[in-house]
Amino acid sequence: MHAEPHEKKKIQVLDSALICHIDESALFEEQSESSHKLADMATKEFPKMAFMSRPMQDVFSDDFAKNADFKKVFKAIAGSSDYDYLVQINDQEAMPSSDAERAVKLRELFDGITKNTAKEDLYWHMKMTMLVTLAKKEGCSYIFMADSSTQQAIKMISMTSKGRGYSIPFDIGVENDMTFPDLAILRPMKDMLSKEIGLYNRFMGLEEYVIPPTDFNTGKPAKSSIERLTEEFITTLDRDFPSTVSTISRTASKLTPLNDMDMSKKCAICSM
């Protein structure tokens, strides 16, 4: 974002940046103070960057729910299976208007899904949809994701296991400028191991800013979901064979989408 006049080799790529935080405290109480903590950190450490925080339950607000495809996805049907639960049309009831009502609706949506794997997938797609919608609204050209090499390796194996192998180049590639018009998704930390990031935070005195992430698998046994099982497998293997993660990540970075893929047809849930 900033290059000094004497730094000839550096190029200023961006004029400005926006820190975007999705507040998940409606689902996970441990995250209740995360928004305030991050806002304070942004003001103190990164005054040149704007900060934005939106609660996850806003996915039911007009900003996000007016997309007709997206509306079809969220409908709770009593006695149905998890996947039927996600794809029924939500026309007969009005969208909740208050923040508290939306938070209740969000919790009901996830409480009605019994499988952790299905919960994780929906949770990730909702967050991604919110980020893309907000980026377009703010006129951003890029979204920088903080996926580490370890996360990339876990995603590649778990997504392939779940049958999402076709979209891996978009989901975990270094650069995805094909899925969304006028918006590229970049992953600049894709060569850094999560352990390296942890050690860097410690040596640079950044630990006070770290908010431990919480999701549906926090503290759960390895077999609670496909992603949790994959995480256990990769991290255990990487402990004895340190090249595991980098080998998987390099393989993932070589994958490219099919030439004859019809980019005009998209999935209502994941936008891929």
PDB file of C-alpha atoms in Angstrom, residues 13-266:
ATOM      1  CA  VAL A  13      -0.232  -1.905  -5.765  1.00  0.00           C
ATOM      2  CA  LEU A  14      -3.178  -0.583  -3.758  1.00  0.00           C
ATOM      3  CA  ASP A  15      -4.244   2.915  -2.721  1.00  0.00           C
ATOM      4  CA  SER A  16      -6.444   1.806   0.130  1.00  0.00           C
ATOM      5  CA  ALA A  17      -7.655  -1.298   1.958  1.00  0.00           C
ATOM      6  CA  LEU A  18     -10.667  -2.234   4.048  1.00  0.00           C
ATOM      7  CA  ILE A  19     -10.506  -4.686   6.946  1.00  0.00           C
ATOM      8  CA  CYS A  20     -13.730  -6.704   6.899  1.00  0.00           C
ATOM      9  CA  HIS A  21     -14.788  -8.785   9.893  1.00  0.00           C
ATOM     10  CA  ILE A  22     -17.756 -11.164  10.025  1.00  0.00           C
ATOM     11  CA  ASP A  23     -18.940 -11.285  13.651  1.00  0.00           C
ATOM     12  CA  GLU A  24     -19.979 -14.860  14.514  1.00  0.00           C
ATOM     13  CA  SER A  25     -20.923 -14.219  18.159  1.00  0.00           C
ATOM     14  CA  ALA A  26     -24.562 -15.191  17.454  1.00  0.00           C
ATOM     15  CA  LEU A  27     -23.322 -18.758  16.878  1.00  0.00           C
ATOM     16  CA  PHE A  28     -20.272 -18.845  19.155  1.00  0.00           C
ATOM     17  CA  GLU A  29     -20.363 -16.959  22.464  1.00  0.00           C
ATOM     18  CA  GLU A  30     -16.550 -17.059  22.683  1.00  0.00           C
ATOM     19  CA  GLN A  31     -16.448 -14.518  19.852  1.00  0.00           C
ATOM     20  CA  SER A  32     -18.648 -11.961  21.653  1.00  0.00           C
ATOM     21  CA  GLU A  33     -15.884  -9.355  22.137  1.00  0.00           C
ATOM     22  CA  SER A  34     -14.048 -10.019  18.874  1.00  0.00           C
ATOM     23  CA  SER A  35     -15.573  -7.118  16.956  1.00  0.00           C
ATOM     24  CA  HIS A  36     -14.617  -4.486  19.571  1.00  0.00           C
ATOM     25  CA  LYS A  37     -11.152  -5.969  20.010  1.00  0.00           C
ATOM     26  CA  LEU A  38     -10.453  -5.945  16.275  1.00  0.00           C
ATOM     27  CA  ALA A  39     -11.868  -2.428  15.830  1.00  0.00           C
ATOM     28  CA  ASP A  40      -9.526  -1.141  18.583  1.00  0.00           C
ATOM     29  CA  MET A  41      -6.578  -2.942  17.014  1.00  0.00           C
ATOM     30  CA  ALA A  42      -7.345  -1.553  13.545  1.00  0.00           C
ATOM     31  CA  THR A  43      -7.642   2.020  14.870  1.00  0.00           C
ATOM     32  CA  LYS A  44      -4.416   1.732  16.842  1.00  0.00           C
ATOM     33  CA  GLU A  45      -2.185  -0.291  14.512  1.00  0.00           C
ATOM     34  CA  PHE A  46      -3.597   0.334  11.035  1.00  0.00           C
ATOM     35  CA  PRO A  47      -5.037   3.876  10.988  1.00  0.00           C
ATOM     36  CA  LYS A  48      -4.766   4.069   7.177  1.00  0.00           C
ATOM     37  CA  MET A  49      -7.204   1.178   6.753  1.00  0.00           C
ATOM     38  CA  ALA A  50     -10.949   1.428   7.194  1.00  0.00           C
ATOM     39  CA  PHE A  51     -12.581  -1.202   9.431  1.00  0.00           C
ATOM     40  CA  MET A  52     -15.962  -2.821   8.885  1.00  0.00           C
ATOM     41  CA  SER A  53     -17.727  -5.439  11.001  1.00  0.00           C
ATOM     42  CA  ARG A  54     -21.014  -7.112  10.086  1.00  0.00           C
ATOM     43  CA  PRO A  55     -22.762  -9.727  12.246  1.00  0.00           C
ATOM     44  CA  MET A  56     -23.270 -13.060  10.500  1.00  0.00           C
ATOM     45  CA  GLN A  57     -27.035 -12.929  11.084  1.00  0.00           C
ATOM     46  CA  ASP A  58     -27.161  -9.997   8.642  1.00  0.00           C
ATOM     47  CA  VAL A  59     -27.125 -12.670   5.954  1.00  0.00           C
ATOM     48  CA  PHE A  60     -30.934 -12.553   6.425  1.00  0.00           C
ATOM     49  CA  SER A  61     -31.090  -8.774   5.910  1.00  0.00           C
ATOM     50  CA  ASP A  62     -32.090  -7.110   2.629  1.00  0.00           C
ATOM     51  CA  ASP A  63     -28.444  -6.394   1.752  1.00  0.00           C
ATOM     52  CA  PHE A  64     -27.779 -10.093   1.232  1.00  0.00           C
ATOM     53  CA  ALA A  65     -31.138 -11.887   1.071  1.00  0.00           C
ATOM     54  CA  LYS A  66     -32.523  -9.968  -1.914  1.00  0.00           C
ATOM     55  CA  ASN A  67     -30.528 -12.294  -4.173  1.00  0.00           C
ATOM     56  CA  ALA A  68     -33.223 -14.693  -5.432  1.00  0.00           C
ATOM     57  CA  ASP A  69     -30.821 -17.642  -5.694  1.00  0.00           C
ATOM     58  CA  PHE A  70     -29.585 -17.118  -2.157  1.00  0.00           C
ATOM     59  CA  LYS A  71     -33.116 -16.958  -0.727  1.00  0.00           C
ATOM     60  CA  LYS A  72     -33.906 -20.415  -2.056  1.00  0.00           C
ATOM     61  CA  VAL A  73     -31.187 -21.906   0.108  1.00  0.00           C
ATOM     62  CA  PHE A  74     -32.390 -21.021   3.604  1.00  0.00           C
ATOM     63  CA  LYS A  75     -35.498 -22.826   4.708  1.00  0.00           C
ATOM     64  CA  ALA A  76     -35.987 -25.050   7.733  1.00  0.00           C
ATOM     65  CA  ILE A  77     -38.234 -28.035   7.024  1.00  0.00           C
ATOM     66  CA  ALA A  78     -39.266 -30.140  10.000  1.00  0.00           C
ATOM     67  CA  GLY A  79     -38.366 -33.810   9.719  1.00  0.00           C
ATOM     68  CA  SER A  80     -36.290 -33.473   6.565  1.00  0.00           C
ATOM     69  CA  SER A  81     -32.700 -34.502   5.992  1.00  0.00           C
ATOM     70  CA  ASP A  82     -29.885 -31.963   6.304  1.00  0.00           C
ATOM     71  CA  TYR A  83     -29.525 -31.369   2.597  1.00  0.00           C
ATOM     72  CA  ASP A  84     -33.239 -30.967   1.905  1.00  0.00           C
ATOM     73  CA  TYR A  85     -33.155 -28.476   4.740  1.00  0.00           C
ATOM     74  CA  LEU A  86     -30.810 -26.201   2.806  1.00  0.00           C
ATOM     75  CA  VAL A  87     -32.510 -26.029  -0.570  1.00  0.00           C
ATOM     76  CA  GLN A  88     -36.202 -25.434   0.069  1.00  0.00           C
ATOM     77  CA  ILE A  89     -37.708 -22.134  -1.071  1.00  0.00           C
ATOM     78  CA  ASN A  90     -38.266 -19.462   1.557  1.00  0.00           C
ATOM     79  CA  ASP A  91     -41.173 -17.436   0.170  1.00  0.00           C
ATOM     80  CA  GLN A  92     -44.026 -17.828   2.604  1.00  0.00           C
ATOM     81  CA  GLU A  93     -42.461 -16.104   5.603  1.00  0.00           C
ATOM     82  CA  ALA A  94     -41.052 -12.591   5.849  1.00  0.00           C
ATOM     83  CA  MET A  95     -37.383 -12.019   6.570  1.00  0.00           C
ATOM     84  CA  PRO A  96     -36.798 -11.104  10.248  1.00  0.00           C
ATOM     85  CA  SER A  97     -36.415  -7.354  10.707  1.00  0.00           C
ATOM     86  CA  SER A  98     -34.549  -6.981  14.009  1.00  0.00           C
ATOM     87  CA  ASP A  99     -31.000  -8.097  14.779  1.00  0.00           C
ATOM     88  CA  ALA A 100     -32.184 -10.322  17.651  1.00  0.00           C
ATOM     89  CA  GLU A 101     -34.725 -12.095  15.405  1.00  0.00           C
ATOM     90  CA  ARG A 102     -32.088 -12.669  12.740  1.00  0.00           C
ATOM     91  CA  ALA A 103     -29.703 -14.107  15.360  1.00  0.00           C
ATOM     92  CA  VAL A 104     -32.401 -16.556  16.498  1.00  0.00           C
ATOM     93  CA  LYS A 105     -33.112 -17.551  12.882  1.00  0.00           C
ATOM     94  CA  LEU A 106     -29.391 -18.136  12.286  1.00  0.00           C
ATOM     95  CA  ARG A 107     -29.091 -20.370  15.362  1.00  0.00           C
ATOM     96  CA  GLU A 108     -32.253 -22.277  14.384  1.00  0.00           C
ATOM     97  CA  LEU A 109     -30.848 -22.861  10.915  1.00  0.00           C
ATOM     98  CA  PHE A 110     -27.657 -24.462  12.254  1.00  0.00           C
ATOM     99  CA  ASP A 111     -29.377 -26.284  15.140  1.00  0.00           C
ATOM    100  CA  GLY A 112     -31.601 -28.007  12.590  1.00  0.00           C
ATOM    101  CA  ILE A 113     -28.619 -29.505  10.774  1.00  0.00           C
ATOM    102  CA  THR A 114     -27.408 -32.665  12.486  1.00  0.00           C
ATOM    103  CA  LYS A 115     -24.171 -33.356  10.602  1.00  0.00           C
ATOM    104  CA  ASN A 116     -21.138 -31.213  11.433  1.00  0.00           C
ATOM    105  CA  THR A 117     -19.806 -31.565   7.881  1.00  0.00           C
ATOM    106  CA  ALA A 118     -23.005 -29.991   6.470  1.00  0.00           C
ATOM    107  CA  LYS A 119     -22.870 -27.241   9.120  1.00  0.00           C
ATOM    108  CA  GLU A 120     -19.283 -26.371   8.189  1.00  0.00           C
ATOM    109  CA  ASP A 121     -20.063 -26.186   4.492  1.00  0.00           C
ATOM    110  CA  LEU A 122     -23.079 -23.924   4.881  1.00  0.00           C
ATOM    111  CA  TYR A 123     -21.226 -21.759   7.417  1.00  0.00           C
ATOM    112  CA  TRP A 124     -18.312 -21.279   5.003  1.00  0.00           C
ATOM    113  CA  HIS A 125     -20.537 -20.522   1.992  1.00  0.00           C
ATOM    114  CA  MET A 126     -22.548 -17.964   3.977  1.00  0.00           C
ATOM    115  CA  LYS A 127     -19.370 -16.177   5.067  1.00  0.00           C
ATOM    116  CA  MET A 128     -17.983 -16.199   1.541  1.00  0.00           C
ATOM    117  CA  THR A 129     -21.241 -14.840   0.100  1.00  0.00           C
ATOM    118  CA  MET A 130     -21.228 -12.028   2.674  1.00  0.00           C
ATOM    119  CA  LEU A 131     -17.599 -11.141   1.917  1.00  0.00           C
ATOM    120  CA  VAL A 132     -18.201 -11.048  -1.846  1.00  0.00           C
ATOM    121  CA  THR A 133     -21.400  -8.974  -1.463  1.00  0.00           C
ATOM    122  CA  LEU A 134     -19.672  -6.480   0.851  1.00  0.00           C
ATOM    123  CA  ALA A 135     -16.620  -6.256  -1.439  1.00  0.00           C
ATOM    124  CA  LYS A 136     -18.828  -5.426  -4.436  1.00  0.00           C
ATOM    125  CA  LYS A 137     -20.819  -2.913  -2.402  1.00  0.00           C
ATOM    126  CA  GLU A 138     -17.627  -1.138  -1.251  1.00  0.00           C
ATOM    127  CA  GLY A 139     -16.197  -1.155  -4.774  1.00  0.00           C
ATOM    128  CA  CYS A 140     -13.246  -3.430  -3.957  1.00  0.00           C
ATOM    129  CA  SER A 141     -11.246  -5.088  -6.732  1.00  0.00           C
ATOM    130  CA  TYR A 142      -9.679  -7.797  -4.574  1.00  0.00           C
ATOM    131  CA  ILE A 143     -10.450  -9.906  -1.527  1.00  0.00           C
ATOM    132  CA  PHE A 144      -7.339 -11.027   0.359  1.00  0.00           C
ATOM    133  CA  MET A 145      -7.964 -14.248   2.275  1.00  0.00           C
ATOM    134  CA  ALA A 146      -5.691 -15.341   5.126  1.00  0.00           C
ATOM    135  CA  ASP A 147      -5.579 -19.055   4.260  1.00  0.00           C
ATOM    136  CA  SER A 148      -2.265 -20.598   5.300  1.00  0.00           C
ATOM    137  CA  SER A 149      -0.524 -23.475   3.557  1.00  0.00           C
ATOM    138  CA  THR A 150      -1.779 -25.831   6.292  1.00  0.00           C
ATOM    139  CA  GLN A 151      -5.388 -24.723   5.747  1.00  0.00           C
ATOM    140  CA  GLN A 152      -4.971 -25.105   1.981  1.00  0.00           C
ATOM    141  CA  ALA A 153      -3.779 -28.699   2.377  1.00  0.00           C
ATOM    142  CA  ILE A 154      -6.658 -29.576   4.741  1.00  0.00           C
ATOM    143  CA  LYS A 155      -9.205 -27.971   2.396  1.00  0.00           C
ATOM    144  CA  MET A 156      -7.881 -29.771  -0.666  1.00  0.00           C
ATOM    145  CA  ILE A 157      -8.164 -33.251   0.883  1.00  0.00           C
ATOM    146  CA  SER A 158     -11.484 -32.619   2.657  1.00  0.00           C
ATOM    147  CA  MET A 159     -13.126 -30.979  -0.383  1.00  0.00           C
ATOM    148  CA  THR A 160     -12.040 -33.837  -2.629  1.00  0.00           C
ATOM    149  CA  SER A 161     -13.490 -36.281  -0.057  1.00  0.00           C
ATOM    150  CA  LYS A 162     -16.791 -34.370  -0.117  1.00  0.00           C
ATOM    151  CA  GLY A 163     -17.000 -34.391  -3.910  1.00  0.00           C
ATOM    152  CA  ARG A 164     -15.957 -30.773  -4.530  1.00  0.00           C
ATOM    153  CA  GLY A 165     -12.819 -31.655  -6.473  1.00  0.00           C
ATOM    154  CA  TYR A 166     -14.052 -29.801  -9.578  1.00  0.00           C
ATOM    155  CA  SER A 167     -13.997 -26.432  -7.797  1.00  0.00           C
ATOM    156  CA  ILE A 168     -10.652 -26.762  -5.997  1.00  0.00           C
ATOM    157  CA  PRO A 169      -8.876 -24.331  -8.397  1.00  0.00           C
ATOM    158  CA  PHE A 170     -11.431 -21.679  -7.357  1.00  0.00           C
ATOM    159  CA  ASP A 171     -11.811 -22.633  -3.698  1.00  0.00           C
ATOM    160  CA  ILE A 172      -8.144 -22.831  -2.757  1.00  0.00           C
ATOM    161  CA  GLY A 173      -6.162 -21.524  -5.743  1.00  0.00           C
ATOM    162  CA  VAL A 174      -3.700 -18.662  -5.239  1.00  0.00           C
ATOM    163  CA  GLU A 175      -5.787 -16.408  -7.448  1.00  0.00           C
ATOM    164  CA  ASN A 176      -9.421 -16.726  -8.477  1.00  0.00           C
ATOM    165  CA  ASP A 177     -10.447 -14.014 -10.926  1.00  0.00           C
ATOM    166  CA  MET A 178     -12.979 -16.113 -12.860  1.00  0.00           C
ATOM    167  CA  THR A 179     -15.825 -16.841 -10.431  1.00  0.00           C
ATOM    168  CA  PHE A 180     -16.928 -13.260  -9.787  1.00  0.00           C
ATOM    169  CA  PRO A 181     -16.844 -10.531 -12.445  1.00  0.00           C
ATOM    170  CA  ASP A 182     -14.635  -7.523 -11.558  1.00  0.00           C
ATOM    171  CA  LEU A 183     -13.494  -9.174  -8.305  1.00  0.00           C
ATOM    172  CA  ALA A 184     -10.431 -11.346  -7.692  1.00  0.00           C
ATOM    173  CA  ILE A 185      -9.874 -13.516  -4.613  1.00  0.00           C
ATOM    174  CA  LEU A 186      -6.197 -13.725  -3.613  1.00  0.00           C
ATOM    175  CA  ARG A 187      -4.494 -15.861  -0.961  1.00  0.00           C
ATOM    176  CA  PRO A 188      -1.112 -14.216  -0.282  1.00  0.00           C
ATOM    177  CA  MET A 189      -0.299 -16.390   2.769  1.00  0.00           C
ATOM    178  CA  LYS A 190      -0.627 -19.685   0.927  1.00  0.00           C
ATOM    179  CA  ASP A 191       3.093 -20.541   1.344  1.00  0.00           C
ATOM    180  CA  MET A 192       3.160 -20.005   5.126  1.00  0.00           C
ATOM    181  CA  LEU A 193       2.592 -22.896   7.531  1.00  0.00           C
ATOM    182  CA  SER A 194       0.209 -22.203  10.418  1.00  0.00           C
ATOM    183  CA  LYS A 195       3.076 -22.997  12.808  1.00  0.00           C
ATOM    184  CA  GLU A 196       5.272 -20.392  11.102  1.00  0.00           C
ATOM    185  CA  ILE A 197       2.510 -17.789  11.492  1.00  0.00           C
ATOM    186  CA  GLY A 198       2.136 -18.708  15.177  1.00  0.00           C
ATOM    187  CA  LEU A 199       5.889 -18.357  15.773  1.00  0.00           C
ATOM    188  CA  TYR A 200       5.995 -15.039  13.883  1.00  0.00           C
ATOM    189  CA  ASN A 201       3.141 -13.680  16.031  1.00  0.00           C
ATOM    190  CA  ARG A 202       5.019 -14.719  19.148  1.00  0.00           C
ATOM    191  CA  PHE A 203       8.405 -13.282  18.151  1.00  0.00           C
ATOM    192  CA  MET A 204       6.865 -10.005  16.932  1.00  0.00           C
ATOM    193  CA  GLY A 205       4.746  -9.578  20.079  1.00  0.00           C
ATOM    194  CA  LEU A 206       1.432  -9.831  18.212  1.00  0.00           C
ATOM    195  CA  GLU A 207      -0.156 -12.493  20.426  1.00  0.00           C
ATOM    196  CA  GLU A 208      -2.360  -9.966  22.239  1.00  0.00           C
ATOM    197  CA  TYR A 209      -4.151  -9.328  18.929  1.00  0.00           C
ATOM    198  CA  VAL A 210      -4.803 -12.989  18.185  1.00  0.00           C
ATOM    199  CA  ILE A 211      -8.413 -14.103  18.708  1.00  0.00           C
ATOM    200  CA  PRO A 212      -8.628 -17.916  18.826  1.00  0.00           C
ATOM    201  CA  PRO A 213     -11.104 -18.981  16.130  1.00  0.00           C
ATOM    202  CA  THR A 214     -14.140 -20.992  17.164  1.00  0.00           C
ATOM    203  CA  ASP A 215     -16.244 -23.190  14.908  1.00  0.00           C
ATOM    204  CA  PHE A 216     -18.462 -26.264  15.053  1.00  0.00           C
ATOM    205  CA  ASN A 217     -15.447 -28.559  15.543  1.00  0.00           C
ATOM    206  CA  THR A 218     -13.665 -26.709  18.339  1.00  0.00           C
ATOM    207  CA  GLY A 219     -12.898 -29.246  21.066  1.00  0.00           C
ATOM    208  CA  LYS A 220     -14.677 -32.036  19.161  1.00  0.00           C
ATOM    209  CA  PRO A 221     -13.173 -35.511  18.517  1.00  0.00           C
ATOM    210  CA  ALA A 222     -11.419 -36.200  15.215  1.00  0.00           C
ATOM    211  CA  LYS A 223     -14.356 -38.086  13.679  1.00  0.00           C
ATOM    212  CA  SER A 224     -16.913 -35.317  14.261  1.00  0.00           C
ATOM    213  CA  SER A 225     -16.677 -34.193  10.615  1.00  0.00           C
ATOM    214  CA  ILE A 226     -14.741 -34.789   7.400  1.00  0.00           C
ATOM    215  CA  GLU A 227     -12.785 -31.546   7.760  1.00  0.00           C
ATOM    216  CA  ARG A 228     -11.897 -32.232  11.407  1.00  0.00           C
ATOM    217  CA  LEU A 229     -10.743 -35.750  10.496  1.00  0.00           C
ATOM    218  CA  THR A 230      -8.657 -34.379   7.622  1.00  0.00           C
ATOM    219  CA  GLU A 231      -7.116 -31.756   9.921  1.00  0.00           C
ATOM    220  CA  GLU A 232      -6.113 -34.481  12.416  1.00  0.00           C
ATOM    221  CA  PHE A 233      -4.668 -36.608   9.590  1.00  0.00           C
ATOM    222  CA  ILE A 234      -2.628 -33.785   7.976  1.00  0.00           C
ATOM    223  CA  THR A 235      -1.290 -32.225  11.190  1.00  0.00           C
ATOM    224  CA  THR A 236      -0.310 -35.637  12.646  1.00  0.00           C
ATOM    225  CA  LEU A 237       1.389 -36.645   9.389  1.00  0.00           C
ATOM    226  CA  ASP A 238       3.135 -33.286   9.115  1.00  0.00           C
ATOM    227  CA  ARG A 239       4.620 -33.724  12.596  1.00  0.00           C
ATOM    228  CA  ASP A 240       6.651 -36.740  11.414  1.00  0.00           C
ATOM    229  CA  PHE A 241       6.998 -35.796   7.739  1.00  0.00           C
ATOM    230  CA  PRO A 242       7.406 -31.997   7.594  1.00  0.00           C
ATOM    231  CA  SER A 243       7.106 -31.766   3.803  1.00  0.00           C
ATOM    232  CA  THR A 244       3.515 -33.123   3.795  1.00  0.00           C
ATOM    233  CA  VAL A 245       1.686 -29.776   3.783  1.00  0.00           C
ATOM    234  CA  SER A 246       3.956 -28.068   1.237  1.00  0.00           C
ATOM    235  CA  THR A 247       3.691 -31.048  -1.143  1.00  0.00           C
ATOM    236  CA  ILE A 248      -0.131 -31.047  -1.023  1.00  0.00           C
ATOM    237  CA  SER A 249      -0.265 -27.239  -1.386  1.00  0.00           C
ATOM    238  CA  ARG A 250       2.054 -27.268  -4.403  1.00  0.00           C
ATOM    239  CA  THR A 251      -0.105 -29.943  -6.021  1.00  0.00           C
ATOM    240  CA  ALA A 252      -3.224 -27.846  -5.373  1.00  0.00           C
ATOM    241  CA  SER A 253      -1.628 -24.760  -6.950  1.00  0.00           C
ATOM    242  CA  LYS A 254      -1.060 -26.700 -10.208  1.00  0.00           C
ATOM    243  CA  LEU A 255      -4.748 -27.522 -10.654  1.00  0.00           C
ATOM    244  CA  THR A 256      -6.603 -25.488 -13.257  1.00  0.00           C
ATOM    245  CA  PRO A 257     -10.313 -25.354 -14.158  1.00  0.00           C
ATOM    246  CA  LEU A 258     -11.655 -27.222 -17.187  1.00  0.00           C
ATOM    247  CA  ASN A 259     -11.464 -25.254 -20.439  1.00  0.00           C
ATOM    248  CA  ASP A 260     -15.059 -26.073 -21.388  1.00  0.00           C
ATOM    249  CA  MET A 261     -16.542 -25.049 -18.011  1.00  0.00           C
ATOM    250  CA  ASP A 262     -19.728 -22.990 -18.408  1.00  0.00           C
ATOM    251  CA  MET A 263     -19.031 -19.922 -16.249  1.00  0.00           C
ATOM    252  CA  SER A 264     -22.591 -18.590 -16.658  1.00  0.00           C
ATOM    253  CA  LYS A 265     -24.146 -21.423 -14.618  1.00  0.00           C
ATOM    254  CA  LYS A 266     -23.558 -21.073 -10.897  1.00  0.00           C
TER     255      LYS A 266
END
